[in-house]
Every structure is written in C-alpha cells, then in structure tokens.
PDB file of C-alpha atoms in Angstrom:
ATOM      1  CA  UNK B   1      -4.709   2.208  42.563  1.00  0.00           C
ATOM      2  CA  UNK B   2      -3.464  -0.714  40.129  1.00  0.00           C
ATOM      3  CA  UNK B   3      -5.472  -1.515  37.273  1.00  0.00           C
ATOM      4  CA  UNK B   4      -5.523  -5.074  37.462  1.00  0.00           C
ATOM      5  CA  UNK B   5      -4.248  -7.752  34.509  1.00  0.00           C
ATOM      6  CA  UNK B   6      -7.697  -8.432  33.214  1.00  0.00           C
ATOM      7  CA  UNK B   7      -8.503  -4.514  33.507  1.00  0.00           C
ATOM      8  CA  UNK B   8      -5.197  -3.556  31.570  1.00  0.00           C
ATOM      9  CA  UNK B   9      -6.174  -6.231  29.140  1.00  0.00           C
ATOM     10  CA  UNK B  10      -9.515  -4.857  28.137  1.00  0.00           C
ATOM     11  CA  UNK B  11      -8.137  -1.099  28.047  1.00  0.00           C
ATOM     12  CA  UNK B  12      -5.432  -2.379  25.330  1.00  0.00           C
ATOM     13  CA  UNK B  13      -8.001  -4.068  23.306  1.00  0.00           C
ATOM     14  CA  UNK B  14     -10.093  -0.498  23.646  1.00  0.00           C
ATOM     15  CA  UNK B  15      -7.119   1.118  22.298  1.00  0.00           C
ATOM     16  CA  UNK B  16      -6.188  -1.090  19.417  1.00  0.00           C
ATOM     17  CA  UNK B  17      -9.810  -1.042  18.154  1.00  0.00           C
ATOM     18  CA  UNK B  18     -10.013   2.612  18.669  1.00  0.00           C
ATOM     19  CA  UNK B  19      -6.922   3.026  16.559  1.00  0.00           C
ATOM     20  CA  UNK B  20      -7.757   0.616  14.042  1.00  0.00           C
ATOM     21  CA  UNK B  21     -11.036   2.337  13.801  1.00  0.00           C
ATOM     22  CA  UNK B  22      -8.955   6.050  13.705  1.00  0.00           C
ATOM     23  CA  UNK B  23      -7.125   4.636  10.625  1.00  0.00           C
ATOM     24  CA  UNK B  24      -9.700   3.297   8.770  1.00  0.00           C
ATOM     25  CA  UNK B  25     -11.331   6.536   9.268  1.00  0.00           C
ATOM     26  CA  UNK B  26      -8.226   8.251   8.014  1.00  0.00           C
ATOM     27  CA  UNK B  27      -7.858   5.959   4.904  1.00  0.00           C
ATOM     28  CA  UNK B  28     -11.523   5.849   3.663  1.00  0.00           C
ATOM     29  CA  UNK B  29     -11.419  10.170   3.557  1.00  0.00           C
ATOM     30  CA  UNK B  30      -8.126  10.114   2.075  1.00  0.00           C
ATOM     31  CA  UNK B  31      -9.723   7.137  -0.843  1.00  0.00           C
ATOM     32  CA  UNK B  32     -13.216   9.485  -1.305  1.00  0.00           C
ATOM     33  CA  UNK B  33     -10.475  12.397  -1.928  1.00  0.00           C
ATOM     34  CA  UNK B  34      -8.891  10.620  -4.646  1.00  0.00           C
ATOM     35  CA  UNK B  35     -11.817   9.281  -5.988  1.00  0.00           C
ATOM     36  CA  UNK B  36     -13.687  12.924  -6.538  1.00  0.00           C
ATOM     37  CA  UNK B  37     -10.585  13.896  -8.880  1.00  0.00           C
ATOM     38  CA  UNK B  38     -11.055  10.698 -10.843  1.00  0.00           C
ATOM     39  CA  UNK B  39     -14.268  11.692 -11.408  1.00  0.00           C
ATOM     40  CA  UNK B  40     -16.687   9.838  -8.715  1.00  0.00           C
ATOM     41  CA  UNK B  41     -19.420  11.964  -7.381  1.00  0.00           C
ATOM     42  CA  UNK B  42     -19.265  11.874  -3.320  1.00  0.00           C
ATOM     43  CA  UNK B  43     -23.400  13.047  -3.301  1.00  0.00           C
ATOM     44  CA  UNK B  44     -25.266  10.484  -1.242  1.00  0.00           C
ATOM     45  CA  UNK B  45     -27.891  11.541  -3.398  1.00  0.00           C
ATOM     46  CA  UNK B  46     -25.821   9.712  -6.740  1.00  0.00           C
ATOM     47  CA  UNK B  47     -24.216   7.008  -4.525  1.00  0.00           C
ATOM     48  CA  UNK B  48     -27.707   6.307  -3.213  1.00  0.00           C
ATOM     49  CA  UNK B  49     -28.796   5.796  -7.146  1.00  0.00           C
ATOM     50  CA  UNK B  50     -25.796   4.195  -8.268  1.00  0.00           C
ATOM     51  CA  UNK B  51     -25.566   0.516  -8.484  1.00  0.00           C
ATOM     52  CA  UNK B  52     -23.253  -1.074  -5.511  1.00  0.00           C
ATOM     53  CA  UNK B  53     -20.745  -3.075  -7.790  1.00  0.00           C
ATOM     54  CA  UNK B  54     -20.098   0.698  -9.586  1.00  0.00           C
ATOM     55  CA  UNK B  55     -19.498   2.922  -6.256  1.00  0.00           C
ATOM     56  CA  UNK B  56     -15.790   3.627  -6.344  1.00  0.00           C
ATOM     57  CA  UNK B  57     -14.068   1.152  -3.551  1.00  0.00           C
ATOM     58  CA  UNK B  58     -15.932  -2.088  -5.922  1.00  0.00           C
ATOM     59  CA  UNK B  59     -16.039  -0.828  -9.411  1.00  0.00           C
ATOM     60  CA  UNK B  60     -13.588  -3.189 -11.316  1.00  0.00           C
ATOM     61  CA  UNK B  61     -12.571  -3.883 -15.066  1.00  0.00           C
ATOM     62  CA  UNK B  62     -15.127  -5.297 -17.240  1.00  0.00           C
ATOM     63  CA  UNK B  63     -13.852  -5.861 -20.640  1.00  0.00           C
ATOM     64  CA  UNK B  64     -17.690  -5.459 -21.797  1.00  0.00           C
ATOM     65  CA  UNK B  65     -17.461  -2.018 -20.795  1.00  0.00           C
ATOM     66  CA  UNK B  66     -13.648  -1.074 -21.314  1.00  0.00           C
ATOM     67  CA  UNK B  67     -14.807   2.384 -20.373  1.00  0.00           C
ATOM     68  CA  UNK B  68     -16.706   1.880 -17.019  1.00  0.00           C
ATOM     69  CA  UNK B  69     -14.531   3.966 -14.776  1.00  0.00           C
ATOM     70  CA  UNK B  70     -12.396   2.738 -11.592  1.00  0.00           C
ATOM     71  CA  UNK B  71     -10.080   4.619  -9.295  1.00  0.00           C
ATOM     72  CA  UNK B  72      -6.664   4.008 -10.279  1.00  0.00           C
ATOM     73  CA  UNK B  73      -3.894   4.013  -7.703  1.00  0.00           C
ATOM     74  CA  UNK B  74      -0.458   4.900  -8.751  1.00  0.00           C
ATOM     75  CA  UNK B  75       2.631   6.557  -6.699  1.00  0.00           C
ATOM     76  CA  UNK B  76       0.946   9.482  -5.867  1.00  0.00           C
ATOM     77  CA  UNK B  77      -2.479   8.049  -4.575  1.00  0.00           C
ATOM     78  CA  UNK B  78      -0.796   5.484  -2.982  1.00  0.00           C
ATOM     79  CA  UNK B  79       1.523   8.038  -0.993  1.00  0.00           C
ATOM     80  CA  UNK B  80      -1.475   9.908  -0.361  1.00  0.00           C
ATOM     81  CA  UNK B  81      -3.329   6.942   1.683  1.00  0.00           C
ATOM     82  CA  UNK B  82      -0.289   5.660   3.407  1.00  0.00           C
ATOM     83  CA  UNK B  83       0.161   9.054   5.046  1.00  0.00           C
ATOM     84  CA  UNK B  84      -3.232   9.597   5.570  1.00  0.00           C
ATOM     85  CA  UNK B  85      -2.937   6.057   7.549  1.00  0.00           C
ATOM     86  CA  UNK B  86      -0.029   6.846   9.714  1.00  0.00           C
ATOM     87  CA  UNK B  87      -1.657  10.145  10.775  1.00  0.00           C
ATOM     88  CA  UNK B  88      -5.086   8.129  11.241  1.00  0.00           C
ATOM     89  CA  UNK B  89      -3.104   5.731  12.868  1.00  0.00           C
ATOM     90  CA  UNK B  90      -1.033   7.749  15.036  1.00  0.00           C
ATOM     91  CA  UNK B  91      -3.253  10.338  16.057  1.00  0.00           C
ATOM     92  CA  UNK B  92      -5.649   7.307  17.638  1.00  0.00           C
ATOM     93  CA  UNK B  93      -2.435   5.955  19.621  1.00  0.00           C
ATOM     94  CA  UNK B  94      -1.723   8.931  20.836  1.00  0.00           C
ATOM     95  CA  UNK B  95      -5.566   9.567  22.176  1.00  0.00           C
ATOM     96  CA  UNK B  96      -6.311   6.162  23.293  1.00  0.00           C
ATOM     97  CA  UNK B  97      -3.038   5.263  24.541  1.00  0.00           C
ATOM     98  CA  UNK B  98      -1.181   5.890  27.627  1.00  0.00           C
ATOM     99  CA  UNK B  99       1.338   9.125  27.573  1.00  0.00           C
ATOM    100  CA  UNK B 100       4.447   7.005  28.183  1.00  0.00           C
ATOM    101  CA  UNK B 101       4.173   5.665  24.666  1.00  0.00           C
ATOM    102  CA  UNK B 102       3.905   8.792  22.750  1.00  0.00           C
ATOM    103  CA  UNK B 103       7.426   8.813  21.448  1.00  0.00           C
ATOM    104  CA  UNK B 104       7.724   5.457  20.508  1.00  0.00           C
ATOM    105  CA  UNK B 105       4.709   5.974  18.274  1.00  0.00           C
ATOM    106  CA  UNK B 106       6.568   8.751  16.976  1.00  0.00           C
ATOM    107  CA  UNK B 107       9.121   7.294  15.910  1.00  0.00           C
ATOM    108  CA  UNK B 108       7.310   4.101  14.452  1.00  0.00           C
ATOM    109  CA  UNK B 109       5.402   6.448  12.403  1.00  0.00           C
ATOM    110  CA  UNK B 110       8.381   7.732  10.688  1.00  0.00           C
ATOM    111  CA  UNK B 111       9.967   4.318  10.735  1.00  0.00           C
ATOM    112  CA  UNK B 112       6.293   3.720   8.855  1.00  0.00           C
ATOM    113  CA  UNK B 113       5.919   6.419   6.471  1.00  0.00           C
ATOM    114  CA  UNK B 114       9.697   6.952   5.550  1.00  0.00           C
ATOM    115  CA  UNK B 115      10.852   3.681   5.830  1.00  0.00           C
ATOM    116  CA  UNK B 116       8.436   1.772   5.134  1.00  0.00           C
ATOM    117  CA  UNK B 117       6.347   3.848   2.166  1.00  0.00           C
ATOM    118  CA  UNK B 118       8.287   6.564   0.407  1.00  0.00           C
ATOM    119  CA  UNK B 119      11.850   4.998  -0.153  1.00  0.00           C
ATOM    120  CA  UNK B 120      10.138   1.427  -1.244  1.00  0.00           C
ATOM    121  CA  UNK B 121       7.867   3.783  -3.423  1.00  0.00           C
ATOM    122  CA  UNK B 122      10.565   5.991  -5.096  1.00  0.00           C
ATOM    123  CA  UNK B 123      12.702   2.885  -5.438  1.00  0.00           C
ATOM    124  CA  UNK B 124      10.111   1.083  -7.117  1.00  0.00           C
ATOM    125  CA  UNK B 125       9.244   3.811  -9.186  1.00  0.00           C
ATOM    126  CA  UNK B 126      12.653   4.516 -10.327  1.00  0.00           C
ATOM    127  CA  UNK B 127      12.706   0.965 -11.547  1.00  0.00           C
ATOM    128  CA  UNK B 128       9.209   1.110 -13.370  1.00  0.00           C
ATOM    129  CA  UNK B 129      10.831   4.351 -15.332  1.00  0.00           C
ATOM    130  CA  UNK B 130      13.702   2.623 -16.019  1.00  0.00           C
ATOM    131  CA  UNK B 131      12.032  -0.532 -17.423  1.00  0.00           C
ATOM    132  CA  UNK B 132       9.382   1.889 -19.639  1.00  0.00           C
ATOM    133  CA  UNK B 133      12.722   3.613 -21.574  1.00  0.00           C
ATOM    134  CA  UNK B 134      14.227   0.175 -21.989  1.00  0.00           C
ATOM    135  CA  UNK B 135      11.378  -2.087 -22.720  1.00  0.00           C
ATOM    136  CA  UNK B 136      11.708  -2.642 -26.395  1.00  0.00           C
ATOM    137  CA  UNK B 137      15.607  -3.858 -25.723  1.00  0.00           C
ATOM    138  CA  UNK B 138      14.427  -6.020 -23.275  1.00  0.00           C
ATOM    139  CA  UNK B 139      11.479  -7.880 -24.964  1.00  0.00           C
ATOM    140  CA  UNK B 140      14.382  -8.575 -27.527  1.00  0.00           C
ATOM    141  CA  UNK B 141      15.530 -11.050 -25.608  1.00  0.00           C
ATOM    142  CA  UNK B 142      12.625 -12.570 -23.807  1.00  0.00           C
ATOM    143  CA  UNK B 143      11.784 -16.354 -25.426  1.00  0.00           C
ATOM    144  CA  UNK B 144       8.240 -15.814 -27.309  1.00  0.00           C
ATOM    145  CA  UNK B 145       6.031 -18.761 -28.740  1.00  0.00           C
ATOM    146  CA  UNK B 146       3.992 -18.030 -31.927  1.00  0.00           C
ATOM    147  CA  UNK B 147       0.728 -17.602 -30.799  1.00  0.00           C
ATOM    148  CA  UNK B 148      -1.337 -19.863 -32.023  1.00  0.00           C
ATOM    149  CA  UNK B 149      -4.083 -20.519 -28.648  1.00  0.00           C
ATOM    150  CA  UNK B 150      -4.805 -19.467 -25.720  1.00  0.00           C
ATOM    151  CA  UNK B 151      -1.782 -21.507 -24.292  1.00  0.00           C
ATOM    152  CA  UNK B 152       0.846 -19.538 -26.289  1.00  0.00           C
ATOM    153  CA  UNK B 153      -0.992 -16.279 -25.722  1.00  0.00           C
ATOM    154  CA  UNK B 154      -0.574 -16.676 -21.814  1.00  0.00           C
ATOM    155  CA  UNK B 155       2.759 -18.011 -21.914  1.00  0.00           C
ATOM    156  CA  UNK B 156       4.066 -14.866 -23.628  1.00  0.00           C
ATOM    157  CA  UNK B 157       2.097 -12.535 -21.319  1.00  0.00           C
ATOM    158  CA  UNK B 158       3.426 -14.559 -18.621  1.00  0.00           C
ATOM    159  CA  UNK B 159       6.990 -14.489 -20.031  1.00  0.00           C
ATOM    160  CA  UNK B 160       6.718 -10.917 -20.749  1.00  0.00           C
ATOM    161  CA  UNK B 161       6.170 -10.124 -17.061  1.00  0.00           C
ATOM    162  CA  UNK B 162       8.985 -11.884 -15.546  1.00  0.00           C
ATOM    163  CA  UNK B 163      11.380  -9.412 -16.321  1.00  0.00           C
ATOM    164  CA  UNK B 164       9.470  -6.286 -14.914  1.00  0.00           C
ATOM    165  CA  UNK B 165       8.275  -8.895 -11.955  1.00  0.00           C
ATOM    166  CA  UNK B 166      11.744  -9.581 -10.765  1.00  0.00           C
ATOM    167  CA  UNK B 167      12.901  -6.069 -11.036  1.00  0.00           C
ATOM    168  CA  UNK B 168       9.862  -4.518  -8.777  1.00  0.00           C
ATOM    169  CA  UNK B 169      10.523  -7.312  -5.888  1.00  0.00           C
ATOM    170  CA  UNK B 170      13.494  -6.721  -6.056  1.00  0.00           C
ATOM    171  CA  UNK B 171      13.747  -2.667  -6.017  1.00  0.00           C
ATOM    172  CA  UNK B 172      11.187  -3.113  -3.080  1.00  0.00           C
ATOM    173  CA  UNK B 173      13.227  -5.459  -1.235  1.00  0.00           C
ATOM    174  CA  UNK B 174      16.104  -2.823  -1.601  1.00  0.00           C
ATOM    175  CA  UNK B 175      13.845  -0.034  -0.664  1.00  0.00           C
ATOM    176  CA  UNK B 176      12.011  -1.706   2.480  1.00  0.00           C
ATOM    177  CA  UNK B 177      15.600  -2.404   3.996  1.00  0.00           C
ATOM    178  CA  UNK B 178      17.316   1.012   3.151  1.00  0.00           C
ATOM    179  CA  UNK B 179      13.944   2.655   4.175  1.00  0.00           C
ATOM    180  CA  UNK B 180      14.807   1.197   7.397  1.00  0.00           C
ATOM    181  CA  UNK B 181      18.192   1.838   8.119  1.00  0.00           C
ATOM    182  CA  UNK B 182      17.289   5.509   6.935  1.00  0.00           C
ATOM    183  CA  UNK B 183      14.593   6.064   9.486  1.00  0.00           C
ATOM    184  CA  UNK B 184      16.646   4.234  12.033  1.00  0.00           C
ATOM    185  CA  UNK B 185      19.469   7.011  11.736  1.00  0.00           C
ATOM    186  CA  UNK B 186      17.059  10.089  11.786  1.00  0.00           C
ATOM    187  CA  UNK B 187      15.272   8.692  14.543  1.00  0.00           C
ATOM    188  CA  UNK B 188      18.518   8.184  16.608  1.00  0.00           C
ATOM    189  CA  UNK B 189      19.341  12.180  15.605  1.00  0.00           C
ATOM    190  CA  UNK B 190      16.366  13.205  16.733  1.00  0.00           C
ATOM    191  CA  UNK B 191      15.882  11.360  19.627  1.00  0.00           C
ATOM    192  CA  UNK B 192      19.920  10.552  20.299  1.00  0.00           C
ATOM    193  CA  UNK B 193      18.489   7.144  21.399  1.00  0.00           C
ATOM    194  CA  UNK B 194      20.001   3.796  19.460  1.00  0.00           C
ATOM    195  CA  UNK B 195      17.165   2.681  17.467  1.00  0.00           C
ATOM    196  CA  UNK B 196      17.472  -0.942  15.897  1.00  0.00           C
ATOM    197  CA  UNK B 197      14.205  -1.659  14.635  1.00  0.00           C
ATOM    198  CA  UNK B 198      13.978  -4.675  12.379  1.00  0.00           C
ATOM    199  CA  UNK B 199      11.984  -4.815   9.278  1.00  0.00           C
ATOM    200  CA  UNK B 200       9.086  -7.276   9.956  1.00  0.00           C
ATOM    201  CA  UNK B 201       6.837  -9.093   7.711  1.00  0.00           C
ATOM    202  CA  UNK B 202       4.019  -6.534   7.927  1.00  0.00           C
ATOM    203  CA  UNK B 203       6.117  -3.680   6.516  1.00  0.00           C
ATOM    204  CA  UNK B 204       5.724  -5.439   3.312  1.00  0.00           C
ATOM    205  CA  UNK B 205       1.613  -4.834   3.572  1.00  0.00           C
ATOM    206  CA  UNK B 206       2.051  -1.565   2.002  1.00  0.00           C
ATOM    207  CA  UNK B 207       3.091  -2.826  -1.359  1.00  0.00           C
ATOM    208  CA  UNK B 208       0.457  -5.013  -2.442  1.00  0.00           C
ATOM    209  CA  UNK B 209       0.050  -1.944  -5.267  1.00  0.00           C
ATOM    210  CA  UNK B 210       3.194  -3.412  -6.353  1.00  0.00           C
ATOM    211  CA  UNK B 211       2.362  -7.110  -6.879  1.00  0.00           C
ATOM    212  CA  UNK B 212      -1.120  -5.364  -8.838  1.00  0.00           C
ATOM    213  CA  UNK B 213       1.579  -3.524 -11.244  1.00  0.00           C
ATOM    214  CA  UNK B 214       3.177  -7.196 -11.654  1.00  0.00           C
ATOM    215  CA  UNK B 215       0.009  -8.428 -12.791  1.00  0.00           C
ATOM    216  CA  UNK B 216      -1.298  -5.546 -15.092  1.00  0.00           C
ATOM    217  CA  UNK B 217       1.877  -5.868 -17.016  1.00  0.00           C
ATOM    218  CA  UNK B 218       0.912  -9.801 -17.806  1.00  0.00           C
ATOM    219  CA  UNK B 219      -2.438  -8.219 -19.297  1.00  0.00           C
ATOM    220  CA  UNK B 220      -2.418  -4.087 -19.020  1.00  0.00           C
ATOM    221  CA  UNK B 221      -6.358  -4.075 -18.189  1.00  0.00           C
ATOM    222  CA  UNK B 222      -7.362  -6.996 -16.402  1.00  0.00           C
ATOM    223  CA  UNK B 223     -10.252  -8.548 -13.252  1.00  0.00           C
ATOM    224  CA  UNK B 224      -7.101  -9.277 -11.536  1.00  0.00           C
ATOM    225  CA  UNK B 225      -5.180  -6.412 -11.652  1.00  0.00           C
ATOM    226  CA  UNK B 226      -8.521  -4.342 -10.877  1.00  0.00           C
ATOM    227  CA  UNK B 227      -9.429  -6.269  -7.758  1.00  0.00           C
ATOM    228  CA  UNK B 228      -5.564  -6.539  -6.261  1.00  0.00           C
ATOM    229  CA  UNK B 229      -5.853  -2.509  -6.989  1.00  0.00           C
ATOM    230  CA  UNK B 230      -9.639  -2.482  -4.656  1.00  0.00           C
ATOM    231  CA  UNK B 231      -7.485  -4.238  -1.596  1.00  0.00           C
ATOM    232  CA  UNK B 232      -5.018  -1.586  -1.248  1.00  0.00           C
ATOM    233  CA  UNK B 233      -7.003   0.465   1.013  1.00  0.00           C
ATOM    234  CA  UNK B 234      -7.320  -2.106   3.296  1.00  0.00           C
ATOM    235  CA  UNK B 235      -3.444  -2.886   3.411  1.00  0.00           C
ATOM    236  CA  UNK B 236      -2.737   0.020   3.332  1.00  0.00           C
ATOM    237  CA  UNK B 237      -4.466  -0.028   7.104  1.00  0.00           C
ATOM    238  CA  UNK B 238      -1.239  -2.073   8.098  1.00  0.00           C
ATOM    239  CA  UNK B 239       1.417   0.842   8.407  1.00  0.00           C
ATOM    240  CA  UNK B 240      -1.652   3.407  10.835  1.00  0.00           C
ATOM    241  CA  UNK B 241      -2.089   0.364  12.816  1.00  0.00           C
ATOM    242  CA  UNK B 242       1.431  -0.321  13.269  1.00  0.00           C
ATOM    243  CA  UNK B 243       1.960   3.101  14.337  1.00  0.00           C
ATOM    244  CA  UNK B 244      -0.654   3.223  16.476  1.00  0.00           C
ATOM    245  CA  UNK B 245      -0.422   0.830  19.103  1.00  0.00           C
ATOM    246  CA  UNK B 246       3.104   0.358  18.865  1.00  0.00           C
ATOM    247  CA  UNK B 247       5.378   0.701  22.266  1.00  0.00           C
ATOM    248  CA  UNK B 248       8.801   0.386  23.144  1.00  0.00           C
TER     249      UNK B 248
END
C-alpha cells in the first residue's frame, strides 16, 4: 500500500522533530559533561537552590562579580558538543528515518563532523596560536589614539581586534572549504561513489564560538562575549540536524 502525499508529509515532519529532539538530547548531556569539570554541580538538589540566571547554560559575565563562574567553551569543548551533535543527530535519522537513507546520513555526518567542525577548528586554532606568539609585533603597527574617553578607549579595543578578526574569518573560510573537499574525497573512497557536496550557508552555524573569540579580544571579559559563548549549544544543533534528516 502507498502512503499517500499528505501521509508521507506528516511522517517527515515526525522524523525531523524526532531528530531535532535526538540532538538536542545529545548536545545538552554532552554541555552538563563539560560543565561538571568546570565546576557546576549536576544535583537537582543544588540546581533546585541555585538562582536561574547562575545555572550553567545562563550564567554570564558580571563585572560586579569578576569571579562568578561560567562554562567556558574553547577547542576542546566545542569539539566535544559538535560530535556529540552529529551522533545525536545521526543516530535519530537513522531510527526515525526510512532505511534507504542510511548512507547518505553517513556520509553527511562525516561531511559534518570532518568537514565541517575539526578542519575549520584546527585551522582556526592554528591561527589563534599564531597570532598569541606574534601579538606584540603586531600591535606595533596597529594606529592607537591616546585615550583620553570612552571614545578613544573603544576605538583602540576596536582597532586592536581587527587584526585577529580578519585572520579567524578568514582561517575559517579556508577551513570550511578544505574541510569539504577533504570529506568529499574520503567519502568517495569509502563509498567509491562521486560525492560533490557543496558547502552551504548552514555549515557556517558551527562557528559562532569563533565570532565570540572576535569579540572577547575587543574586551577579554565581556556581556557580549559571555552571551555569544551561551548560544553555542544551540548552533551547535545545526551540524546533528543536518545529519539527521539529510537524503540523497
């Protein structure tokens, strides 16, 4: 028997929400892991006690309390929650989803993970290390105003940034695209099938960590760094998703 358009229709929006729901899942274990070894208590007991704007996933900067603590995501955390989306991600598709599809989510979630999350990282990474042993010579030559307000003050945060802003896009442009072709060739090897998937918009969603390292280096401990660093859970979402309900 046929499922009919309207029947197919509803059983795809079952399995996207299913795997969006797998994924969340997947991210919001892998963020309570990292919190615990930054030194959040996971006891519903203490959560239950502890005010909502301090539970780990909200608690931001306050430069009241320089020392109020908030889960800091670097390379490693951020690898951590990426993969843990994928597999969140892909391990609802391949539930939820019809059997047909199963290696085309396969590959998308090493198109996802590879491509998409560890060569971007690395690159960017390299680039941040690179930029730390060379930051004195480079401030050299950035134009400074004597700071005299709160004008001047910004300006040379501002200015200061540029260099270190430029270099991250572009290292993650670089990365995103070589990611690609790089997960494009193994994928052909191990499938001997021509892949030629293009990079698309959303495989940028990963890297809003990146645009929050941008920012902290206009002021090192800042609201805005501190919130952009709370959304990258949720972005993070993008690359499980992806991988989940994607088909050939």
């Amino acid at each position: 028997m046929s499922i009919s358009p309207i029947g197919a229709q509803d059983k795809d929006k079952r399995m996207k929400l299913s795997v969006t729901a797998t994924t969340a899942v997947a991210v919001a274990g892998a963020f309570a892991h990292i919190a615990k070894k930054q030194g959040f208590s996971l006891s519903p007991s203490v959560i239950k006690k502890t005010p909502i704007k301090d539970w780990a996933i909200f608690s931001i900067y306050d430069k009241k309390n320089p020392l109020k603590k908030e889960v800091v995501l670097e390379g490693k955390e951020i690898l951590e929650l990426a993969t843990a989306s994928v597999a969140g991600g892909l391990a609802g598709g391949l539930v939820f989803d019809d059997k047909k599809y199963r290696k085309s989510k396969l590959r998308e979630a090493l198109n996802q993970l590879l491509g998409n999350v560890i060569v971007p990282v690395t690159c960017v990474w390299g680039i941040s290390e690179v930029y730390k042993k060379n930051k004195n010579s480079i401030m050299k030559i950035v134009p400074q105003l004597k700071e005299k307000g709160k004008f001047s003050k910004y300006f040379n945060q501002s200015m200061r940034a540029i260099p270190f802003s430029i270099a991250t896009l572009g290292a993650l442009t670089i990365g995103i695209f070589a990611g690609n072709r790089v997960s494009n060739f193994i994928n052909e090897k191990i499938y001997h099938k021509k892949v030629d998937r293009n990079v698309k918009a959303t495989d940028f969603a990963p890297h809003v960590d990146d645009i929050g390292m941008a920012v902290s280096m206009m002021a090192e401990k800042s609201k805005g760094a501190s919130i952009i660093q709370r959304i990258i859970p949720a972005f993070l979402c993008v690359p499980g998703y992806q991988t989940g309900t994607h088909r050939d």
